[in-house]
PDB file of C-alpha atoms in Angstrom:
ATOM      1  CA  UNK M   1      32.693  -9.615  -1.683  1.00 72.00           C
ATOM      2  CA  UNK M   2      29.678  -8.983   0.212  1.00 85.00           C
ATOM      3  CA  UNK M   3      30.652  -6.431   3.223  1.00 86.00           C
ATOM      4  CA  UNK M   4      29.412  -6.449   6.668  1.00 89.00           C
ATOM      5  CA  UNK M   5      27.419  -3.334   5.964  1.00 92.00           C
ATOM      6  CA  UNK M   6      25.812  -4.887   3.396  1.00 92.00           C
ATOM      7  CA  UNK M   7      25.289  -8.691   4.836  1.00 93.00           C
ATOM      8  CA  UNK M   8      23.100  -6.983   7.544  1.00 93.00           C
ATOM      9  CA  UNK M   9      20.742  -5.644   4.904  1.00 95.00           C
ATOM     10  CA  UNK M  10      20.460  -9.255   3.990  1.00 96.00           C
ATOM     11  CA  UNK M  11      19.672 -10.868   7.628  1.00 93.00           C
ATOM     12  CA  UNK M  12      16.373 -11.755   6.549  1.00 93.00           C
ATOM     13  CA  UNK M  13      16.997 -13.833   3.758  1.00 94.00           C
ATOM     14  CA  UNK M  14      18.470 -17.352   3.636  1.00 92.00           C
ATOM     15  CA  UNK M  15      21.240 -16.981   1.010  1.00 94.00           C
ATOM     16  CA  UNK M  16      24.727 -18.569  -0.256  1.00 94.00           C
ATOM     17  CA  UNK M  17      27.785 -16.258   1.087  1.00 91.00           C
ATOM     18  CA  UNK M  18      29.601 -17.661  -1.776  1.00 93.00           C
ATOM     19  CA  UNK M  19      26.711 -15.770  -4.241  1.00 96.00           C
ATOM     20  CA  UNK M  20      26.857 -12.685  -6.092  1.00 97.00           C
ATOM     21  CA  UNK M  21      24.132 -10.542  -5.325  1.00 98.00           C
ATOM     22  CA  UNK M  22      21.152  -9.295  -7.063  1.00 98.00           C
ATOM     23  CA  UNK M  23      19.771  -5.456  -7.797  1.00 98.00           C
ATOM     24  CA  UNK M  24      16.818  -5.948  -9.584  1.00 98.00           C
ATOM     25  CA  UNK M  25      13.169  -4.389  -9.845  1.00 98.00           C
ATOM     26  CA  UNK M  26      11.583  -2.097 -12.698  1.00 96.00           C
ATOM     27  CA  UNK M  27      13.383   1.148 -14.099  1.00 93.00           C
ATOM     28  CA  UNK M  28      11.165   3.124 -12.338  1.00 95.00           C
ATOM     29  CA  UNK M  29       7.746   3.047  -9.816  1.00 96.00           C
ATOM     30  CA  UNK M  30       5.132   2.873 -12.389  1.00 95.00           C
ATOM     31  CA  UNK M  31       2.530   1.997 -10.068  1.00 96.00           C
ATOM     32  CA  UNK M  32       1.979  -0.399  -6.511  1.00 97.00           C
ATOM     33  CA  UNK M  33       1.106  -2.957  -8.631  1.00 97.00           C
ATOM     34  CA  UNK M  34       3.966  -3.220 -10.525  1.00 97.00           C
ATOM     35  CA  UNK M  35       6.163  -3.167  -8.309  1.00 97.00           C
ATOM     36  CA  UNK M  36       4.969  -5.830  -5.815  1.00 98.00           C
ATOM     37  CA  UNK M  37       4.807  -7.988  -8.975  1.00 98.00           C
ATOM     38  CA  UNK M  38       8.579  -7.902  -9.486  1.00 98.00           C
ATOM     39  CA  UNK M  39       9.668  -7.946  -5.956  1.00 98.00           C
ATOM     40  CA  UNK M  40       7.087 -11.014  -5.409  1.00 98.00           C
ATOM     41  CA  UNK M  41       8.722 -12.581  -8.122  1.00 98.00           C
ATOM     42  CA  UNK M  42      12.492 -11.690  -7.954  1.00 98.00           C
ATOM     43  CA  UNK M  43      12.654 -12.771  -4.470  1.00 98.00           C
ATOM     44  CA  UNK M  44      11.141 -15.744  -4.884  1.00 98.00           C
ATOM     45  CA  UNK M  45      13.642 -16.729  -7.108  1.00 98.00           C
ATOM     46  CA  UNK M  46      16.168 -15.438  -5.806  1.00 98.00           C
ATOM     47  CA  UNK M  47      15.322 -17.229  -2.507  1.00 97.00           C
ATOM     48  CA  UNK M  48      15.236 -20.479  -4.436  1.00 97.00           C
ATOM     49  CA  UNK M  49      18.783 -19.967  -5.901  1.00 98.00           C
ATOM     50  CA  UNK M  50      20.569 -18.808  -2.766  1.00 97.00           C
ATOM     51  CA  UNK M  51      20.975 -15.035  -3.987  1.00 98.00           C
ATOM     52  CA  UNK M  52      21.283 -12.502  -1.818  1.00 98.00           C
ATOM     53  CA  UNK M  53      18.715  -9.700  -3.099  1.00 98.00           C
ATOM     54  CA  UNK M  54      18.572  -6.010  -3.080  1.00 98.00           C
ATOM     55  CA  UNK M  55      14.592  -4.167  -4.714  1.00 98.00           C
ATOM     56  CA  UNK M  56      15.476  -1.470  -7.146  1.00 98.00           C
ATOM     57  CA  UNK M  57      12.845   0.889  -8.499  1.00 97.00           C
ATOM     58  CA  UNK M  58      13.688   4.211  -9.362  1.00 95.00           C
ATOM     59  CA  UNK M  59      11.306   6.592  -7.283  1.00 95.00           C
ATOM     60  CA  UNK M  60      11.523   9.481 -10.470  1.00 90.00           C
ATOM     61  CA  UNK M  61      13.595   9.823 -13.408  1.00 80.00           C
ATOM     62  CA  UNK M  62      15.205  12.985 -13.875  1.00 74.00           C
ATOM     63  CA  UNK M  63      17.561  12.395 -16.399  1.00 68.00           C
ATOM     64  CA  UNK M  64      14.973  12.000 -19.958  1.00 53.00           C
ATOM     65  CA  UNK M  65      15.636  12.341 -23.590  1.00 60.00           C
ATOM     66  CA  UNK M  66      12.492  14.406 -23.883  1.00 62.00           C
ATOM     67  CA  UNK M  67      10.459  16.790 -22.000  1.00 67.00           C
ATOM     68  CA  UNK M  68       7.622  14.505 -22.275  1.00 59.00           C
ATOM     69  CA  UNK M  69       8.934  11.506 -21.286  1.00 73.00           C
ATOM     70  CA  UNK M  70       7.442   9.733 -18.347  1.00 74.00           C
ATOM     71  CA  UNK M  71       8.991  10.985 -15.095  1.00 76.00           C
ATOM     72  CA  UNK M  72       7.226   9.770 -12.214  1.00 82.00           C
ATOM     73  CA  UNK M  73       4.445   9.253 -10.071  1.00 92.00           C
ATOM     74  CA  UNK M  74       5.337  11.252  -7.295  1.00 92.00           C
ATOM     75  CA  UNK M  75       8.434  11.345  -5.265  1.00 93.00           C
ATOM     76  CA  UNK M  76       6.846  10.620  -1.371  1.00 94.00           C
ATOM     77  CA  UNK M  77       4.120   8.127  -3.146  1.00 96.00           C
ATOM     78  CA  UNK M  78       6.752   6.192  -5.129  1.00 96.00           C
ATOM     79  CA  UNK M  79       9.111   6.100  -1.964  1.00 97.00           C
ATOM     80  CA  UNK M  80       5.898   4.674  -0.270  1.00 98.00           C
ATOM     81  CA  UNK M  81       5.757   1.783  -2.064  1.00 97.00           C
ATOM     82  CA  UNK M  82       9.323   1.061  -2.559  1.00 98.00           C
ATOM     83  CA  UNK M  83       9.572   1.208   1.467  1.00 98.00           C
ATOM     84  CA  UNK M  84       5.926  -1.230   1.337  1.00 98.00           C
ATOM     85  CA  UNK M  85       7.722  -3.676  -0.588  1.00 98.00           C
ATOM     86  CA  UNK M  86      10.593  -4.119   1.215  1.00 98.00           C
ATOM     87  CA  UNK M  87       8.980  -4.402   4.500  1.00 98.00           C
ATOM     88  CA  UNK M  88       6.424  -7.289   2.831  1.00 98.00           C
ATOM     89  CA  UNK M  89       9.032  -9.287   1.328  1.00 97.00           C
ATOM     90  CA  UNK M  90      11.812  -8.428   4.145  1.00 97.00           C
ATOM     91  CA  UNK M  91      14.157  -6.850   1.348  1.00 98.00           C
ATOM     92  CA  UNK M  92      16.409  -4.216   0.972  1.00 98.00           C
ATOM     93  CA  UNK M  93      15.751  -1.715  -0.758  1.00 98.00           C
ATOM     94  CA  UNK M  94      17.211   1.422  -3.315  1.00 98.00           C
ATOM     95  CA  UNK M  95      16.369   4.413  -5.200  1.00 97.00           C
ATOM     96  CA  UNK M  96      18.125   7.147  -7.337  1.00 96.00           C
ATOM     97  CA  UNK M  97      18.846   9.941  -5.800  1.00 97.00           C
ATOM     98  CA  UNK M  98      19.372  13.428  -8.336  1.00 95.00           C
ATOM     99  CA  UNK M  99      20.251  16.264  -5.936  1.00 95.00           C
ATOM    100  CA  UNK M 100      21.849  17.145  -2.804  1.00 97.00           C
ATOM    101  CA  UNK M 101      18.319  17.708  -0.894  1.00 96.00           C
ATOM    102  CA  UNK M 102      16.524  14.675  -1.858  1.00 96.00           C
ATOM    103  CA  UNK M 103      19.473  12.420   0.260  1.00 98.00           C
ATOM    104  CA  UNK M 104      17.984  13.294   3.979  1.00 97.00           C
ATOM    105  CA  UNK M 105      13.976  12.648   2.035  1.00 97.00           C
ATOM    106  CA  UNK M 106      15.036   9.647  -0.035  1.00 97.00           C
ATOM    107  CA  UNK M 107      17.236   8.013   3.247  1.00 98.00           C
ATOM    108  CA  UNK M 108      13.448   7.957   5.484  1.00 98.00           C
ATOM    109  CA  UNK M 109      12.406   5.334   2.997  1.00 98.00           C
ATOM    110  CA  UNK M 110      15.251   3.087   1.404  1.00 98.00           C
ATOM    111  CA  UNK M 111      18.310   1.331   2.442  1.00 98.00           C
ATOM    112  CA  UNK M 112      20.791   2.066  -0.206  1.00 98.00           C
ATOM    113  CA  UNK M 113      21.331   5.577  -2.003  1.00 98.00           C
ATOM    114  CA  UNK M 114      22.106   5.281  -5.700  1.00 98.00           C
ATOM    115  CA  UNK M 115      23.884   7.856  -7.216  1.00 98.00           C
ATOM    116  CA  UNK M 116      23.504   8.163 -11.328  1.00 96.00           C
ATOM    117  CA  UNK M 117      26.430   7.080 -13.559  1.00 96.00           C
ATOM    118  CA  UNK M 118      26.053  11.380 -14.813  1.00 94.00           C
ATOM    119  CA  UNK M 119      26.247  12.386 -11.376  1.00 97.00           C
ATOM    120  CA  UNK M 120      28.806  10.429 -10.070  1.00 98.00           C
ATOM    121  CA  UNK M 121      31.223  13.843  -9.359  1.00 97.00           C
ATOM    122  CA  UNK M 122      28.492  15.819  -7.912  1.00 97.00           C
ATOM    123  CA  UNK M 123      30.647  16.862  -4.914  1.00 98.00           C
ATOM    124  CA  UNK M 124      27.286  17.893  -2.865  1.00 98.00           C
ATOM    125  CA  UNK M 125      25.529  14.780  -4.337  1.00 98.00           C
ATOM    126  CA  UNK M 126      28.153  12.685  -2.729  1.00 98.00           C
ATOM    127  CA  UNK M 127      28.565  14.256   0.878  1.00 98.00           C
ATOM    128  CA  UNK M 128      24.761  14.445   1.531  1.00 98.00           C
ATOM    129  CA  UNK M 129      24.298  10.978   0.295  1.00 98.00           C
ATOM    130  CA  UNK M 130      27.056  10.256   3.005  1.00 98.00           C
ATOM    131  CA  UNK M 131      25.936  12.377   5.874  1.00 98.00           C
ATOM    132  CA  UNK M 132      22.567  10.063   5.751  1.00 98.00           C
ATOM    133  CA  UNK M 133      24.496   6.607   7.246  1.00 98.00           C
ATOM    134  CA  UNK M 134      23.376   5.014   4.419  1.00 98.00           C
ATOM    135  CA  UNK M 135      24.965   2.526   2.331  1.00 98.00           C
ATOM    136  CA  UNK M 136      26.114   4.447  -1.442  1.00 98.00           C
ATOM    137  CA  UNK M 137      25.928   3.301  -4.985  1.00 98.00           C
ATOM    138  CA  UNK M 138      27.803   5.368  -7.285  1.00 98.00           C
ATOM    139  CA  UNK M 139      27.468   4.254 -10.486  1.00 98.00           C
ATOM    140  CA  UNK M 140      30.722   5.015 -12.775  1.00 98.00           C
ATOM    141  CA  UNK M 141      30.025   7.863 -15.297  1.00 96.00           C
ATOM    142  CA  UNK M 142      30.060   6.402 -18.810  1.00 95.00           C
ATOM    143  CA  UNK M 143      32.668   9.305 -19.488  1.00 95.00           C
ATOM    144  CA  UNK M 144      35.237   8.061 -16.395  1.00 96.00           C
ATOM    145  CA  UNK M 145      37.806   5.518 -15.988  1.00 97.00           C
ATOM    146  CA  UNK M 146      37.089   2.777 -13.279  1.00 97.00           C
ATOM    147  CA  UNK M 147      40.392   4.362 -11.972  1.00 98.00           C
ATOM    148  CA  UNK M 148      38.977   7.592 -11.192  1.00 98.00           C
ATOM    149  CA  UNK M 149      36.351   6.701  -9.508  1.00 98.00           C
ATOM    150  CA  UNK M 150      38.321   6.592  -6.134  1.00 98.00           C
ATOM    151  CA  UNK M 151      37.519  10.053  -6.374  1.00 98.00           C
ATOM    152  CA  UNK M 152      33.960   9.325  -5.463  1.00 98.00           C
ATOM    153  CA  UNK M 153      34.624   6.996  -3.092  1.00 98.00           C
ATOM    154  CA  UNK M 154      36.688   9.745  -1.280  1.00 98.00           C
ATOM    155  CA  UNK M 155      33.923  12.020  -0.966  1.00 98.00           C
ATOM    156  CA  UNK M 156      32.077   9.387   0.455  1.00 98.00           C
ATOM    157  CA  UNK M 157      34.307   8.058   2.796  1.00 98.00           C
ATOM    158  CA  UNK M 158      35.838  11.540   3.776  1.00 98.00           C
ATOM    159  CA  UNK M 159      32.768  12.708   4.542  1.00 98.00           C
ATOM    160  CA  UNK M 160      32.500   9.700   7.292  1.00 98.00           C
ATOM    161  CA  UNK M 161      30.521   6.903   5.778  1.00 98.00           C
ATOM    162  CA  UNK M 162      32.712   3.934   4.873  1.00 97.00           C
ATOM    163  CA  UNK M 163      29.239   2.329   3.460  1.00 98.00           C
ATOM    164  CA  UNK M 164      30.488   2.403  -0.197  1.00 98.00           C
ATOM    165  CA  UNK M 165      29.856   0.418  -3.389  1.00 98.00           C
ATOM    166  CA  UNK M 166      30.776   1.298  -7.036  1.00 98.00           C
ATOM    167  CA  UNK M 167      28.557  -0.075 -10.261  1.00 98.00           C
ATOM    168  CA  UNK M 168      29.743  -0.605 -13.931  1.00 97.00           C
ATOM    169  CA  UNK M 169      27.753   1.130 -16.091  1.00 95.00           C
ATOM    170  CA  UNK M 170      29.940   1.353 -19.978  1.00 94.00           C
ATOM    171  CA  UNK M 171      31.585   3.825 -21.441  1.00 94.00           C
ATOM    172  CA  UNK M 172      30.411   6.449 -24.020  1.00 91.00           C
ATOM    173  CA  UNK M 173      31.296   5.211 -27.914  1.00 90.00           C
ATOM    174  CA  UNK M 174      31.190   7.427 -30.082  1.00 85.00           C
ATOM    175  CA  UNK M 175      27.574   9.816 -29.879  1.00 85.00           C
ATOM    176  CA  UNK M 176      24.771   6.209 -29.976  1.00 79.00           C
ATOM    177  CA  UNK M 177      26.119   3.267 -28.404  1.00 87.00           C
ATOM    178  CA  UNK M 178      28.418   1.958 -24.791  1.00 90.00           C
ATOM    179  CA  UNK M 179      31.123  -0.667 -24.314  1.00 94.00           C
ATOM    180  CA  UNK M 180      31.664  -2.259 -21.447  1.00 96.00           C
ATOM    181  CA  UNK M 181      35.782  -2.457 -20.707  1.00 97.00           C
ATOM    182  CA  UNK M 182      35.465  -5.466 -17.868  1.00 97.00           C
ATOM    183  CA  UNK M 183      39.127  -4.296 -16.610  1.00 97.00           C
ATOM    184  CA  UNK M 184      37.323  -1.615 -14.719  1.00 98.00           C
ATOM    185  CA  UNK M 185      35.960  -4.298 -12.451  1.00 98.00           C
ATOM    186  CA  UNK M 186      39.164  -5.636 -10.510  1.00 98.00           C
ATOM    187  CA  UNK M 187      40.353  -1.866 -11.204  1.00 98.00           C
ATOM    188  CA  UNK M 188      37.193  -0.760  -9.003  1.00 98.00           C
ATOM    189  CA  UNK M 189      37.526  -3.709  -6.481  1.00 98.00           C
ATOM    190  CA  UNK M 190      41.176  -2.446  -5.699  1.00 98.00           C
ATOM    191  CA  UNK M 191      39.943   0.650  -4.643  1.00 97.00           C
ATOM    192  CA  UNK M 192      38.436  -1.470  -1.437  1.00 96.00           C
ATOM    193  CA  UNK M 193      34.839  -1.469  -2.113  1.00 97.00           C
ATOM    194  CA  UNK M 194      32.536  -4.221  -3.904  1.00 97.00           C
ATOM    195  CA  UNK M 195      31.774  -3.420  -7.386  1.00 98.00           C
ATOM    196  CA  UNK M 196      28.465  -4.261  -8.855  1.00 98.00           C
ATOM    197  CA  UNK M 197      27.679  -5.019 -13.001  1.00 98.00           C
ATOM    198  CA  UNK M 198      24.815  -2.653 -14.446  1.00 96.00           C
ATOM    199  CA  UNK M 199      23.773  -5.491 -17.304  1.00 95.00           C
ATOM    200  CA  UNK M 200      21.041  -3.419 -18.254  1.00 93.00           C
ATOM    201  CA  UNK M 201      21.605   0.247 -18.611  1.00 88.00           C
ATOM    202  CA  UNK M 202      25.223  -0.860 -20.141  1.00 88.00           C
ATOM    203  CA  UNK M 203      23.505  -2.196 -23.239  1.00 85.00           C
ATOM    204  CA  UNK M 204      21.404   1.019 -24.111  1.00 65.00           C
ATOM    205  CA  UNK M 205      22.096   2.922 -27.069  1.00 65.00           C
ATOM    206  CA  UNK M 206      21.111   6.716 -25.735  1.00 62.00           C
ATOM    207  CA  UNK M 207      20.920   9.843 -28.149  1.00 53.00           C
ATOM    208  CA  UNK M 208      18.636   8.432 -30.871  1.00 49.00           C
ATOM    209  CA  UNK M 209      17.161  11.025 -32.782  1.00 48.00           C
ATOM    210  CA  UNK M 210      13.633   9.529 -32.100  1.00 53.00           C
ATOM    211  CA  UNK M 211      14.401  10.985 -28.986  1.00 50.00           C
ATOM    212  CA  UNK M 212      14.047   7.451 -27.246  1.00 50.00           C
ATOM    213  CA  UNK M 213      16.969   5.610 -25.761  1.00 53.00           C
ATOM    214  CA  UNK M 214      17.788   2.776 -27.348  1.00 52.00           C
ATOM    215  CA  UNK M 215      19.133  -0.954 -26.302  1.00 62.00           C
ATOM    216  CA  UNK M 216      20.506  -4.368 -26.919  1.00 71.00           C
ATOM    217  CA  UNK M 217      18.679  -6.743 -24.015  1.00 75.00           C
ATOM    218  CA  UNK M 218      19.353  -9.775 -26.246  1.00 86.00           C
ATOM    219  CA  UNK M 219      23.256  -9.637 -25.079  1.00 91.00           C
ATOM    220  CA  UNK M 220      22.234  -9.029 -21.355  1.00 93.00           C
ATOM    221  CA  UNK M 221      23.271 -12.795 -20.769  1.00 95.00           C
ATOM    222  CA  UNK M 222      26.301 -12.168 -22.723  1.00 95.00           C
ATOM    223  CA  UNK M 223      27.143  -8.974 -20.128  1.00 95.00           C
ATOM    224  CA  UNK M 224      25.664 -11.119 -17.158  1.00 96.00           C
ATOM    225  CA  UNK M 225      28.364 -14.384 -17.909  1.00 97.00           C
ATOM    226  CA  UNK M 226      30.999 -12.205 -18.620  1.00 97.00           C
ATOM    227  CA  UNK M 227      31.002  -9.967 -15.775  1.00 98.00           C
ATOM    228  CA  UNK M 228      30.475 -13.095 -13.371  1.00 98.00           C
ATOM    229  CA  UNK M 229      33.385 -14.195 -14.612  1.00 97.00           C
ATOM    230  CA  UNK M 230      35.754 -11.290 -14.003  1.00 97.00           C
ATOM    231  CA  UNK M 231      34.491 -11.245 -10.715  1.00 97.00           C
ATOM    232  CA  UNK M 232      32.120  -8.862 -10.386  1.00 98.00           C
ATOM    233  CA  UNK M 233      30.519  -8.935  -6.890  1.00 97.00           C
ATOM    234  CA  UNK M 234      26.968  -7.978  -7.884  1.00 98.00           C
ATOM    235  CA  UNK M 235      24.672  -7.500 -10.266  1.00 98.00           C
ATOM    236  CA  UNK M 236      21.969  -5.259 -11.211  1.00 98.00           C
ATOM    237  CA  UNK M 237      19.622  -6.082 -13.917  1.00 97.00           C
ATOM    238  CA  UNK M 238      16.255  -3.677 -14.949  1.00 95.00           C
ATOM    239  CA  UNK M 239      13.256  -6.119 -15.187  1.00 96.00           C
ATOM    240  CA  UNK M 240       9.628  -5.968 -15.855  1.00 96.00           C
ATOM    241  CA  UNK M 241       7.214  -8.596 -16.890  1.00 95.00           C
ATOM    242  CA  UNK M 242       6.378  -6.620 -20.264  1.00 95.00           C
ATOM    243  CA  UNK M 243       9.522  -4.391 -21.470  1.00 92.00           C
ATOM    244  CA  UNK M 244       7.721  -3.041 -24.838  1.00 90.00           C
ATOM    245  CA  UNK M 245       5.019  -1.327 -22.492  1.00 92.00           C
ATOM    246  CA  UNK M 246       7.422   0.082 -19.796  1.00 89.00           C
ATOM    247  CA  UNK M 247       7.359   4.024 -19.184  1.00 90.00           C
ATOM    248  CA  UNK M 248      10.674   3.844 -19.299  1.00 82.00           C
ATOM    249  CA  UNK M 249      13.900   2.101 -20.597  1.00 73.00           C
ATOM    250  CA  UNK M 250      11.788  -0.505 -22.055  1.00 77.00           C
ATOM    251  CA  UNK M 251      14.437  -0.817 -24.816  1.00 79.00           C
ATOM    252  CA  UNK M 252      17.482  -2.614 -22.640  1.00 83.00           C
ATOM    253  CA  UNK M 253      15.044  -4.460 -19.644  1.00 89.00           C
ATOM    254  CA  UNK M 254      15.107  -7.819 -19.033  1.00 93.00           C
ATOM    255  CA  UNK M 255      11.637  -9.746 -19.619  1.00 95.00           C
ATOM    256  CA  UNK M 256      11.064 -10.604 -16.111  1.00 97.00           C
ATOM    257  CA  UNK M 257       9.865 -14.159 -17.483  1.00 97.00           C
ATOM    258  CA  UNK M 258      13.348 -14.545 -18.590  1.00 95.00           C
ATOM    259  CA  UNK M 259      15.263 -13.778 -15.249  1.00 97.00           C
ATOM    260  CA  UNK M 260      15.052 -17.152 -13.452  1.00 98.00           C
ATOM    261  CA  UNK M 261      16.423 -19.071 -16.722  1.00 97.00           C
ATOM    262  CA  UNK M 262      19.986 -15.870 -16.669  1.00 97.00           C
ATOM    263  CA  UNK M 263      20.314 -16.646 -13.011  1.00 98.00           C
ATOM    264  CA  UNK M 264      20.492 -20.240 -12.697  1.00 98.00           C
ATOM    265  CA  UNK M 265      22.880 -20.027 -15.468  1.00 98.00           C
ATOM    266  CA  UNK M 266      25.191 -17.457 -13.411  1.00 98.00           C
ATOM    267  CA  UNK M 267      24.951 -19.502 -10.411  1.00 98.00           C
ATOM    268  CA  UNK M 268      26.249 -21.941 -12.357  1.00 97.00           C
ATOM    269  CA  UNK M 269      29.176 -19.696 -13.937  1.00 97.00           C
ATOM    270  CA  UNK M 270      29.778 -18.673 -10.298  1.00 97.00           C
ATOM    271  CA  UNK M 271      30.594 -21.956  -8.722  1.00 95.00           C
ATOM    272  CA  UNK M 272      32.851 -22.771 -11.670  1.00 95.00           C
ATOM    273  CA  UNK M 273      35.257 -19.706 -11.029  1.00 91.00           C
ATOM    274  CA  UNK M 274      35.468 -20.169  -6.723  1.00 84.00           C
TER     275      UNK M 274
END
C-alpha cells in the first residue's frame, strides 16, 4: 500500500503503483560526494525498474557503540546536501531524527521524519515529529511487539498528523544477534498504516565487544525475498558503493554494485504474489 500522502512525494517519478517502494542511500552523510553517488545511482535504477524511491542518509548518528565512533559532519551541512539531492534528482527525501527539538530543524530540509527503532516510545519524540506535517517513520524497537506499536502510531495520529508509516527492524536475541519474526508485518499493516522492511539494520549483530556492530549482509536477499513475500509494502536497504570503508554500519550495507541485481529479483517476487 502506497498512501496518498506518500504517492505525492512520488509525483515526479514515473513508477509501477503495483511496486513496493524503495528507502535507500548510505547509513549516514559522509560527505556531498557520497551521497550524490548513491542517489545518482539508486534512482536510476530504480527509475528503470518502475520503483517508487525514497533518499535516505542519516544527517548524524547519535546512537554509537563508542565514544569515538564517527558521528557526523554537521547537522545543518548534512541536511544541506540531503535537501541538494533530492531537489537534483526530484526525490524524496529522509533523515533520523534523535530528540524532540531537532523535528521543527530536521522538517526545513527533508520530507519524511524517521524515528529510531530505540526511540520509538519517546512520547515528545513522537508529538514534535507530528506537529511538523510531515510524513513519520517509526521504526519498531527491537525490544517491542509489532502489536504494540499502535502505541506509536497513536501519538502520532493523536497529535493530528495521520502521515504515518511503521518499519521492521528485528527483535533483540539474546545480548549479539536479531531475528526477524515476519508476522509483525500483516500485524503492523492492521494497525492501518504501510509497513516498510529494514533489510539492513535487521541483519546487524550489535554489542560486540570490539565495540563495533556487527552484521550478516550476505542474507540481505534472503530478508529482501522474504519480506516481499509477506507483503511488506516497502523496503529500506543501507547502501554504499564500498561497505568495508563506510564510517558507519559498514558491517550489514549492501554493496551498492549489488543493488540493481536484489531488485530486479524482488520485482520479480512481487509480480508473482499480486
Amino acid at each position: 500500500m502506497i498512501p496518498e500522502y506518500l504517492k505525492s512525494l512520488f509525483s515526479h517519478q514515473s513508477y509501477d503503483e503495483n511496486n513496493f517502494f524503495l528507502i535507500a542511500g548510505p547509513c549516514v552523510v559522509e560527505s556531498e560526494e557520497l551521497v550524490f553517488e548513491v542517489a545518482d545511482k539508486v534512482s536510476t535504477i530504480c527509475k528503470n525498474l518502475g520503483i517508487p524511491y525514497v533518499f535516505k542518509a542519516s544527517y548524524r548518528k547519535a546512537n554509537r557503540t563508542s565514544l569515538s565512533s564517527f558521528t557526523g559532519i554537521g547537522d545543518e551541512k548534512a541536511l544541506e546536501y540531503v535537501k541538494s539531492v533530492g531537489e537534483k534528482y526530484h526525490l524524496p527525501t529522509t533523515s533520523d531524527i534523535h530528540a524532540h527539538e531537532e523535528a521543527a530543524m530536521a522538517a526545513k530540509y527533508i520530507d519524511i521524519l524517521q524515528i529510531p527503532a530505540f526511540l520509538c516510545r519517546q512520547t515528545d519524540l513522537l508529538v514534535a515529529a507530528a506537529e511538523t506535517d510531515k510524513i513519520v517513520n517509526v521504526k519498531k524497537g527491537q525490544f517491542v511487539s509489532g502489536a504494540a506499536m499502535k502505541f506509536a502510531v497513536d501519538k502520532v495520529q493523536k497529535a493530528g498528523n495521520p502521515q504515518v508509516m511503521l518499519t521492521e527492524r528485528g527483535t533483540t536475541f539474546g545480548y549479539q544477534d536479531l531475528v526477524v519474526d515476519y508476522r509483525n508485518i500483516p500485524i503492523m499493516q492492521e494497525i492501518g498504516v504501510p509497513v516498510i522492511m529494514d533489510c539492513t539494520h535487521s541483519l546487524q549483530q550489535p554489542n560486540q565487544t570490539s565495540g563495533v556492530t556487527g552484521g550478516n549482509p550476505q542474507l540481505i536477499e534472503t530478508i529482501s525475498k522474504a519480506a516481499i513475500a509477506t507483503g511488506a509494502d516497502g523496503l529500506f536497504i543501507e547502501t554504499h558503493p564500498n561497505p568495508a570503508v563506510a564510517l558507519s554500519d559498514g558491517a550489514n550495507m549492501l554493496k551498492l554494485d549489488l543493488l540493481e541485481g536484489l531488485l530486479e529479483k524482488l520485482v520479480k517476487v512481487r509480480k508473482v504474489i499480486l
